[in-house]
């Protein structure tokens, strides 16, 4: 779909649509008997929709036309634009783009905006090119972006590759690239650090949208971030944050991956006389079991409606507003001259898709190419582990150690720990976290102590660890940590849970250590088994001390301390603490 939207400019297509609209020629498809969700006016109106090739040719009074090669009976249903996911990472669902597309298209999602920076962090430019090719195998519109921050925290972590401004210029010129993906090095942008300034400049010169990641930015820093040319944000943390981001003029990608925030966001948006035109919806990250059971951005629409957002507002955010943000006037509305990406919902409460059309073709009639992956680089370059790898050493009897306190919004802490036989014991209430580079420059794992992460009775290992995706292990027992890590190593990447010296659950992710080629139902079931096994060995502390927090615990571009393969990193201070031991107690 790289020729879009110019593909609709063909004279013969427009001539045929004009003739069908006038009644000179029949429609290829007629959707009859339903109500059109007019996201432009915010009203439902009774009308039929005539389609000519990939174009909507006519929206006209019900029953006035019957001349069509095919008729879809939409009686009692709602005819709506196809849904647009304004920001997401396919890799978070641990399946291929083709599998992801097959899963969400049937639910009414016709366009996704994919930031493949997970593949980029593992495989570099080759990974991004691979992602573009895989996007072409998906049975829906995948607008692939050029990753902007590989690595996301330069100097504080080691990814599998680095993409600089010169490489990025070439990537942005590819026809399958539709913008610059979320710019995560916020400090670099605000300080006009040369590397980030040149990367953002390449995005501006491309003429394509630049997507943002403005976690916790306020006041002058938020203004500076937006003034750089970055035009969106999905890292909304509170109602006050939502208001300030709206008032800054940024496009808002209201994400469904932090459900506990959505009720307050709905109440905040209801304070405005009308839904701001800059509010769009996104999933950001959806785990495979949730994808299989609940869907993608269609699930976000349903939840927002459940929390009190007027259905037409939720639909407008996921269609017209998103199309505007993407500079795609061919998408986002059921109107003549627009692309015939249409979903027929049973109603605007459950939003269950009964029929889905992509460019005028019914979803189950689309011809989907067979998957081809080609020769893939190794996902892992590591030796087997032993429990000793996850110990912290000291010659003192008692030591002061730095701790990383609380998930997601991390803070520095300090505790006193005993030392037995040269091994530092975890402080009371703390667990261990270890990170080791898996991309070919292995050193000894770096270890930190985490507090506020709940009570653990085992270990968890993952190669899905944003954003460098180094091998990351958590646990209360170093033997279990070694068992989990070795299970993932043997699987060629993935997730493993261990306790009492045995593996409790395993999900192999052999493609880049990030995704599986298996069907979403199988991947979802395996992931659910991992999640259940984690619930058995951890007493969580919601809303932030939850399983999902394990995948972002090394995200060093965010405020606060985060453990990477180099040590405990702090983006604001631009420091790395190689060992948590601060000195004798």
mmCIF file with all atom_site columns, N, CA, C and O in Angstrom, residues 151-184:
data_model
loop_
_atom_site.group_PDB
_atom_site.id
_atom_site.type_symbol
_atom_site.label_atom_id
_atom_site.label_alt_id
_atom_site.label_comp_id
_atom_site.label_asym_id
_atom_site.label_entity_id
_atom_site.label_seq_id
_atom_site.pdbx_PDB_ins_code
_atom_site.Cartn_x
_atom_site.Cartn_y
_atom_site.Cartn_z
_atom_site.occupancy
_atom_site.B_iso_or_equiv
_atom_site.pdbx_formal_charge
_atom_site.auth_seq_id
_atom_site.auth_comp_id
_atom_site.auth_asym_id
_atom_site.auth_atom_id
_atom_site.pdbx_PDB_model_num
ATOM 1   N N  . UNK A 1 151 ? 20.029 3.749  19.945 1.00 0.00 ? 151 UNK A N  1
ATOM 2   C CA . UNK A 1 151 ? 19.296 3.364  21.147 1.00 0.00 ? 151 UNK A CA 1
ATOM 3   C C  . UNK A 1 151 ? 18.440 4.520  21.691 1.00 0.00 ? 151 UNK A C  1
ATOM 4   O O  . UNK A 1 151 ? 18.626 5.662  21.298 1.00 0.00 ? 151 UNK A O  1
ATOM 5   N N  . UNK A 1 152 ? 17.552 4.172  22.630 1.00 0.00 ? 152 UNK A N  1
ATOM 6   C CA . UNK A 1 152 ? 16.674 5.213  23.185 1.00 0.00 ? 152 UNK A CA 1
ATOM 7   C C  . UNK A 1 152 ? 17.407 6.078  24.206 1.00 0.00 ? 152 UNK A C  1
ATOM 8   O O  . UNK A 1 152 ? 16.998 7.205  24.464 1.00 0.00 ? 152 UNK A O  1
ATOM 9   N N  . UNK A 1 153 ? 18.461 5.542  24.797 1.00 0.00 ? 153 UNK A N  1
ATOM 10  C CA . UNK A 1 153 ? 19.238 6.297  25.787 1.00 0.00 ? 153 UNK A CA 1
ATOM 11  C C  . UNK A 1 153 ? 20.723 6.131  25.472 1.00 0.00 ? 153 UNK A C  1
ATOM 12  O O  . UNK A 1 153 ? 21.420 5.326  26.111 1.00 0.00 ? 153 UNK A O  1
ATOM 13  N N  . UNK A 1 154 ? 21.239 6.871  24.504 1.00 0.00 ? 154 UNK A N  1
ATOM 14  C CA . UNK A 1 154 ? 22.645 6.703  24.095 1.00 0.00 ? 154 UNK A CA 1
ATOM 15  C C  . UNK A 1 154 ? 23.608 6.909  25.265 1.00 0.00 ? 154 UNK A C  1
ATOM 16  O O  . UNK A 1 154 ? 23.458 7.832  26.059 1.00 0.00 ? 154 UNK A O  1
ATOM 17  N N  . UNK A 1 155 ? 24.566 5.999  25.371 1.00 0.00 ? 155 UNK A N  1
ATOM 18  C CA . UNK A 1 155 ? 25.550 6.090  26.429 1.00 0.00 ? 155 UNK A CA 1
ATOM 19  C C  . UNK A 1 155 ? 25.132 5.440  27.726 1.00 0.00 ? 155 UNK A C  1
ATOM 20  O O  . UNK A 1 155 ? 25.965 5.215  28.609 1.00 0.00 ? 155 UNK A O  1
ATOM 21  N N  . UNK A 1 156 ? 23.828 5.142  27.851 1.00 0.00 ? 156 UNK A N  1
ATOM 22  C CA . UNK A 1 156 ? 23.320 4.555  29.084 1.00 0.00 ? 156 UNK A CA 1
ATOM 23  C C  . UNK A 1 156 ? 22.927 3.095  28.908 1.00 0.00 ? 156 UNK A C  1
ATOM 24  O O  . UNK A 1 156 ? 22.582 2.423  29.883 1.00 0.00 ? 156 UNK A O  1
ATOM 25  N N  . UNK A 1 157 ? 22.959 2.603  27.679 1.00 0.00 ? 157 UNK A N  1
ATOM 26  C CA . UNK A 1 157 ? 22.579 1.225  27.394 1.00 0.00 ? 157 UNK A CA 1
ATOM 27  C C  . UNK A 1 157 ? 23.256 0.792  26.097 1.00 0.00 ? 157 UNK A C  1
ATOM 28  O O  . UNK A 1 157 ? 23.749 1.631  25.334 1.00 0.00 ? 157 UNK A O  1
ATOM 29  N N  . UNK A 1 158 ? 23.243 -0.506 25.837 1.00 0.00 ? 158 UNK A N  1
ATOM 30  C CA . UNK A 1 158 ? 23.784 -1.026 24.589 1.00 0.00 ? 158 UNK A CA 1
ATOM 31  C C  . UNK A 1 158 ? 22.689 -1.788 23.858 1.00 0.00 ? 158 UNK A C  1
ATOM 32  O O  . UNK A 1 158 ? 22.223 -2.829 24.343 1.00 0.00 ? 158 UNK A O  1
ATOM 33  N N  . UNK A 1 159 ? 22.260 -1.262 22.726 1.00 0.00 ? 159 UNK A N  1
ATOM 34  C CA . UNK A 1 159 ? 21.286 -1.967 21.901 1.00 0.00 ? 159 UNK A CA 1
ATOM 35  C C  . UNK A 1 159 ? 22.017 -2.851 20.905 1.00 0.00 ? 159 UNK A C  1
ATOM 36  O O  . UNK A 1 159 ? 23.250 -2.927 20.885 1.00 0.00 ? 159 UNK A O  1
ATOM 37  N N  . UNK A 1 160 ? 21.244 -3.484 20.039 1.00 0.00 ? 160 UNK A N  1
ATOM 38  C CA . UNK A 1 160 ? 21.851 -4.309 19.014 1.00 0.00 ? 160 UNK A CA 1
ATOM 39  C C  . UNK A 1 160 ? 22.368 -3.509 17.848 1.00 0.00 ? 160 UNK A C  1
ATOM 40  O O  . UNK A 1 160 ? 23.057 -4.042 16.977 1.00 0.00 ? 160 UNK A O  1
ATOM 41  N N  . UNK A 1 161 ? 22.018 -2.208 17.798 1.00 0.00 ? 161 UNK A N  1
ATOM 42  C CA . UNK A 1 161 ? 22.416 -1.368 16.668 1.00 0.00 ? 161 UNK A CA 1
ATOM 43  C C  . UNK A 1 161 ? 22.270 0.087  17.043 1.00 0.00 ? 161 UNK A C  1
ATOM 44  O O  . UNK A 1 161 ? 21.741 0.431  18.108 1.00 0.00 ? 161 UNK A O  1
ATOM 45  N N  . UNK A 1 162 ? 22.741 0.940  16.152 1.00 0.00 ? 162 UNK A N  1
ATOM 46  C CA . UNK A 1 162 ? 22.542 2.381  16.296 1.00 0.00 ? 162 UNK A CA 1
ATOM 47  C C  . UNK A 1 162 ? 22.136 2.943  14.940 1.00 0.00 ? 162 UNK A C  1
ATOM 48  O O  . UNK A 1 162 ? 22.707 2.576  13.909 1.00 0.00 ? 162 UNK A O  1
ATOM 49  N N  . UNK A 1 163 ? 21.132 3.817  14.945 1.00 0.00 ? 163 UNK A N  1
ATOM 50  C CA . UNK A 1 163 ? 20.707 4.492  13.722 1.00 0.00 ? 163 UNK A CA 1
ATOM 51  C C  . UNK A 1 163 ? 20.925 5.987  13.931 1.00 0.00 ? 163 UNK A C  1
ATOM 52  O O  . UNK A 1 163 ? 20.271 6.604  14.776 1.00 0.00 ? 163 UNK A O  1
ATOM 53  N N  . UNK A 1 164 ? 21.859 6.548  13.162 1.00 0.00 ? 164 UNK A N  1
ATOM 54  C CA . UNK A 1 164 ? 22.153 7.970  13.289 1.00 0.00 ? 164 UNK A CA 1
ATOM 55  C C  . UNK A 1 164 ? 21.376 8.770  12.252 1.00 0.00 ? 164 UNK A C  1
ATOM 56  O O  . UNK A 1 164 ? 20.570 8.219  11.479 1.00 0.00 ? 164 UNK A O  1
ATOM 57  N N  . UNK A 1 165 ? 21.590 10.078 12.225 1.00 0.00 ? 165 UNK A N  1
ATOM 58  C CA . UNK A 1 165 ? 20.819 10.961 11.351 1.00 0.00 ? 165 UNK A CA 1
ATOM 59  C C  . UNK A 1 165 ? 21.034 10.619 9.874  1.00 0.00 ? 165 UNK A C  1
ATOM 60  O O  . UNK A 1 165 ? 20.094 10.669 9.071  1.00 0.00 ? 165 UNK A O  1
ATOM 61  N N  . UNK A 1 166 ? 22.266 10.269 9.497  1.00 0.00 ? 166 UNK A N  1
ATOM 62  C CA . UNK A 1 166 ? 22.533 9.943  8.101  1.00 0.00 ? 166 UNK A CA 1
ATOM 63  C C  . UNK A 1 166 ? 21.779 8.680  7.676  1.00 0.00 ? 166 UNK A C  1
ATOM 64  O O  . UNK A 1 166 ? 21.171 8.636  6.595  1.00 0.00 ? 166 UNK A O  1
ATOM 65  N N  . UNK A 1 167 ? 21.814 7.658  8.513  1.00 0.00 ? 167 UNK A N  1
ATOM 66  C CA . UNK A 1 167 ? 21.069 6.431  8.211  1.00 0.00 ? 167 UNK A CA 1
ATOM 67  C C  . UNK A 1 167 ? 19.574 6.701  8.190  1.00 0.00 ? 167 UNK A C  1
ATOM 68  O O  . UNK A 1 167 ? 18.831 6.165  7.351  1.00 0.00 ? 167 UNK A O  1
ATOM 69  N N  . UNK A 1 168 ? 19.131 7.543  9.116  1.00 0.00 ? 168 UNK A N  1
ATOM 70  C CA . UNK A 1 168 ? 17.713 7.846  9.217  1.00 0.00 ? 168 UNK A CA 1
ATOM 71  C C  . UNK A 1 168 ? 17.210 8.574  7.968  1.00 0.00 ? 168 UNK A C  1
ATOM 72  O O  . UNK A 1 168 ? 16.079 8.352  7.522  1.00 0.00 ? 168 UNK A O  1
ATOM 73  N N  . UNK A 1 169 ? 18.032 9.430  7.398  1.00 0.00 ? 169 UNK A N  1
ATOM 74  C CA . UNK A 1 169 ? 17.631 10.139 6.179  1.00 0.00 ? 169 UNK A CA 1
ATOM 75  C C  . UNK A 1 169 ? 17.293 9.138  5.070  1.00 0.00 ? 169 UNK A C  1
ATOM 76  O O  . UNK A 1 169 ? 16.292 9.292  4.358  1.00 0.00 ? 169 UNK A O  1
ATOM 77  N N  . UNK A 1 170 ? 18.099 8.097  4.955  1.00 0.00 ? 170 UNK A N  1
ATOM 78  C CA . UNK A 1 170 ? 17.848 7.077  3.944  1.00 0.00 ? 170 UNK A CA 1
ATOM 79  C C  . UNK A 1 170 ? 16.568 6.295  4.262  1.00 0.00 ? 170 UNK A C  1
ATOM 80  O O  . UNK A 1 170 ? 15.767 6.004  3.368  1.00 0.00 ? 170 UNK A O  1
ATOM 81  N N  . UNK A 1 171 ? 16.380 5.953  5.538  1.00 0.00 ? 171 UNK A N  1
ATOM 82  C CA . UNK A 1 171 ? 15.190 5.202  5.931  1.00 0.00 ? 171 UNK A CA 1
ATOM 83  C C  . UNK A 1 171 ? 13.933 6.033  5.679  1.00 0.00 ? 171 UNK A C  1
ATOM 84  O O  . UNK A 1 171 ? 12.924 5.523  5.161  1.00 0.00 ? 171 UNK A O  1
ATOM 85  N N  . UNK A 1 172 ? 13.966 7.314  6.026  1.00 0.00 ? 172 UNK A N  1
ATOM 86  C CA . UNK A 1 172 ? 12.803 8.180  5.839  1.00 0.00 ? 172 UNK A CA 1
ATOM 87  C C  . UNK A 1 172 ? 12.429 8.347  4.369  1.00 0.00 ? 172 UNK A C  1
ATOM 88  O O  . UNK A 1 172 ? 11.283 8.657  4.044  1.00 0.00 ? 172 UNK A O  1
ATOM 89  N N  . UNK A 1 173 ? 13.382 8.134  3.483  1.00 0.00 ? 173 UNK A N  1
ATOM 90  C CA . UNK A 1 173 ? 13.102 8.284  2.062  1.00 0.00 ? 173 UNK A CA 1
ATOM 91  C C  . UNK A 1 173 ? 12.426 7.056  1.461  1.00 0.00 ? 173 UNK A C  1
ATOM 92  O O  . UNK A 1 173 ? 11.938 7.110  0.321  1.00 0.00 ? 173 UNK A O  1
ATOM 93  N N  . UNK A 1 174 ? 12.377 5.957  2.199  1.00 0.00 ? 174 UNK A N  1
ATOM 94  C CA . UNK A 1 174 ? 11.747 4.744  1.687  1.00 0.00 ? 174 UNK A CA 1
ATOM 95  C C  . UNK A 1 174 ? 10.256 4.968  1.490  1.00 0.00 ? 174 UNK A C  1
ATOM 96  O O  . UNK A 1 174 ? 9.591  5.571  2.337  1.00 0.00 ? 174 UNK A O  1
ATOM 97  N N  . UNK A 1 175 ? 9.677  4.472  0.382  1.00 0.00 ? 175 UNK A N  1
ATOM 98  C CA . UNK A 1 175 ? 8.238  4.686  0.139  1.00 0.00 ? 175 UNK A CA 1
ATOM 99  C C  . UNK A 1 175 ? 7.341  4.025  1.180  1.00 0.00 ? 175 UNK A C  1
ATOM 100 O O  . UNK A 1 175 ? 6.196  4.441  1.369  1.00 0.00 ? 175 UNK A O  1
ATOM 101 N N  . UNK A 1 176 ? 7.850  2.998  1.868  1.00 0.00 ? 176 UNK A N  1
ATOM 102 C CA . UNK A 1 176 ? 7.036  2.339  2.884  1.00 0.00 ? 176 UNK A CA 1
ATOM 103 C C  . UNK A 1 176 ? 7.126  2.962  4.256  1.00 0.00 ? 176 UNK A C  1
ATOM 104 O O  . UNK A 1 176 ? 6.545  2.450  5.215  1.00 0.00 ? 176 UNK A O  1
ATOM 105 N N  . UNK A 1 177 ? 7.830  4.095  4.384  1.00 0.00 ? 177 UNK A N  1
ATOM 106 C CA . UNK A 1 177 ? 7.968  4.787  5.662  1.00 0.00 ? 177 UNK A CA 1
ATOM 107 C C  . UNK A 1 177 ? 7.101  6.041  5.652  1.00 0.00 ? 177 UNK A C  1
ATOM 108 O O  . UNK A 1 177 ? 7.175  6.857  4.737  1.00 0.00 ? 177 UNK A O  1
ATOM 109 N N  . UNK A 1 178 ? 6.301  6.210  6.684  1.00 0.00 ? 178 UNK A N  1
ATOM 110 C CA . UNK A 1 178 ? 5.273  7.253  6.692  1.00 0.00 ? 178 UNK A CA 1
ATOM 111 C C  . UNK A 1 178 ? 5.485  8.326  7.754  1.00 0.00 ? 178 UNK A C  1
ATOM 112 O O  . UNK A 1 178 ? 4.623  9.188  7.936  1.00 0.00 ? 178 UNK A O  1
ATOM 113 N N  . UNK A 1 179 ? 6.602  8.310  8.443  1.00 0.00 ? 179 UNK A N  1
ATOM 114 C CA . UNK A 1 179 ? 6.864  9.340  9.442  1.00 0.00 ? 179 UNK A CA 1
ATOM 115 C C  . UNK A 1 179 ? 8.013  8.942  10.338 1.00 0.00 ? 179 UNK A C  1
ATOM 116 O O  . UNK A 1 179 ? 8.603  7.858  10.196 1.00 0.00 ? 179 UNK A O  1
ATOM 117 N N  . UNK A 1 180 ? 8.347  9.841  11.264 1.00 0.00 ? 180 UNK A N  1
ATOM 118 C CA . UNK A 1 180 ? 9.398  9.592  12.244 1.00 0.00 ? 180 UNK A CA 1
ATOM 119 C C  . UNK A 1 180 ? 8.737  9.143  13.546 1.00 0.00 ? 180 UNK A C  1
ATOM 120 O O  . UNK A 1 180 ? 7.886  9.844  14.099 1.00 0.00 ? 180 UNK A O  1
ATOM 121 N N  . UNK A 1 181 ? 9.135  7.971  14.025 1.00 0.00 ? 181 UNK A N  1
ATOM 122 C CA . UNK A 1 181 ? 8.479  7.368  15.181 1.00 0.00 ? 181 UNK A CA 1
ATOM 123 C C  . UNK A 1 181 ? 8.830  8.094  16.471 1.00 0.00 ? 181 UNK A C  1
ATOM 124 O O  . UNK A 1 181 ? 9.729  8.932  16.517 1.00 0.00 ? 181 UNK A O  1
ATOM 125 N N  . UNK A 1 182 ? 8.128  7.717  17.536 1.00 0.00 ? 182 UNK A N  1
ATOM 126 C CA . UNK A 1 182 ? 8.185  8.440  18.805 1.00 0.00 ? 182 UNK A CA 1
ATOM 127 C C  . UNK A 1 182 ? 9.612  8.808  19.219 1.00 0.00 ? 182 UNK A C  1
ATOM 128 O O  . UNK A 1 182 ? 10.481 7.947  19.320 1.00 0.00 ? 182 UNK A O  1
ATOM 129 N N  . UNK A 1 183 ? 9.803  10.091 19.446 1.00 0.00 ? 183 UNK A N  1
ATOM 130 C CA . UNK A 1 183 ? 11.115 10.609 19.825 1.00 0.00 ? 183 UNK A CA 1
ATOM 131 C C  . UNK A 1 183 ? 11.219 10.532 21.344 1.00 0.00 ? 183 UNK A C  1
ATOM 132 O O  . UNK A 1 183 ? 10.634 11.332 22.066 1.00 0.00 ? 183 UNK A O  1
ATOM 133 N N  . UNK A 1 184 ? 11.989 9.560  21.817 1.00 0.00 ? 184 UNK A N  1
ATOM 134 C CA . UNK A 1 184 ? 11.996 9.216  23.236 1.00 0.00 ? 184 UNK A CA 1
ATOM 135 C C  . UNK A 1 184 ? 13.084 9.925  24.042 1.00 0.00 ? 184 UNK A C  1
ATOM 136 O O  . UNK A 1 184 ? 12.976 10.051 25.261 1.00 0.00 ? 184 UNK A O  1
#
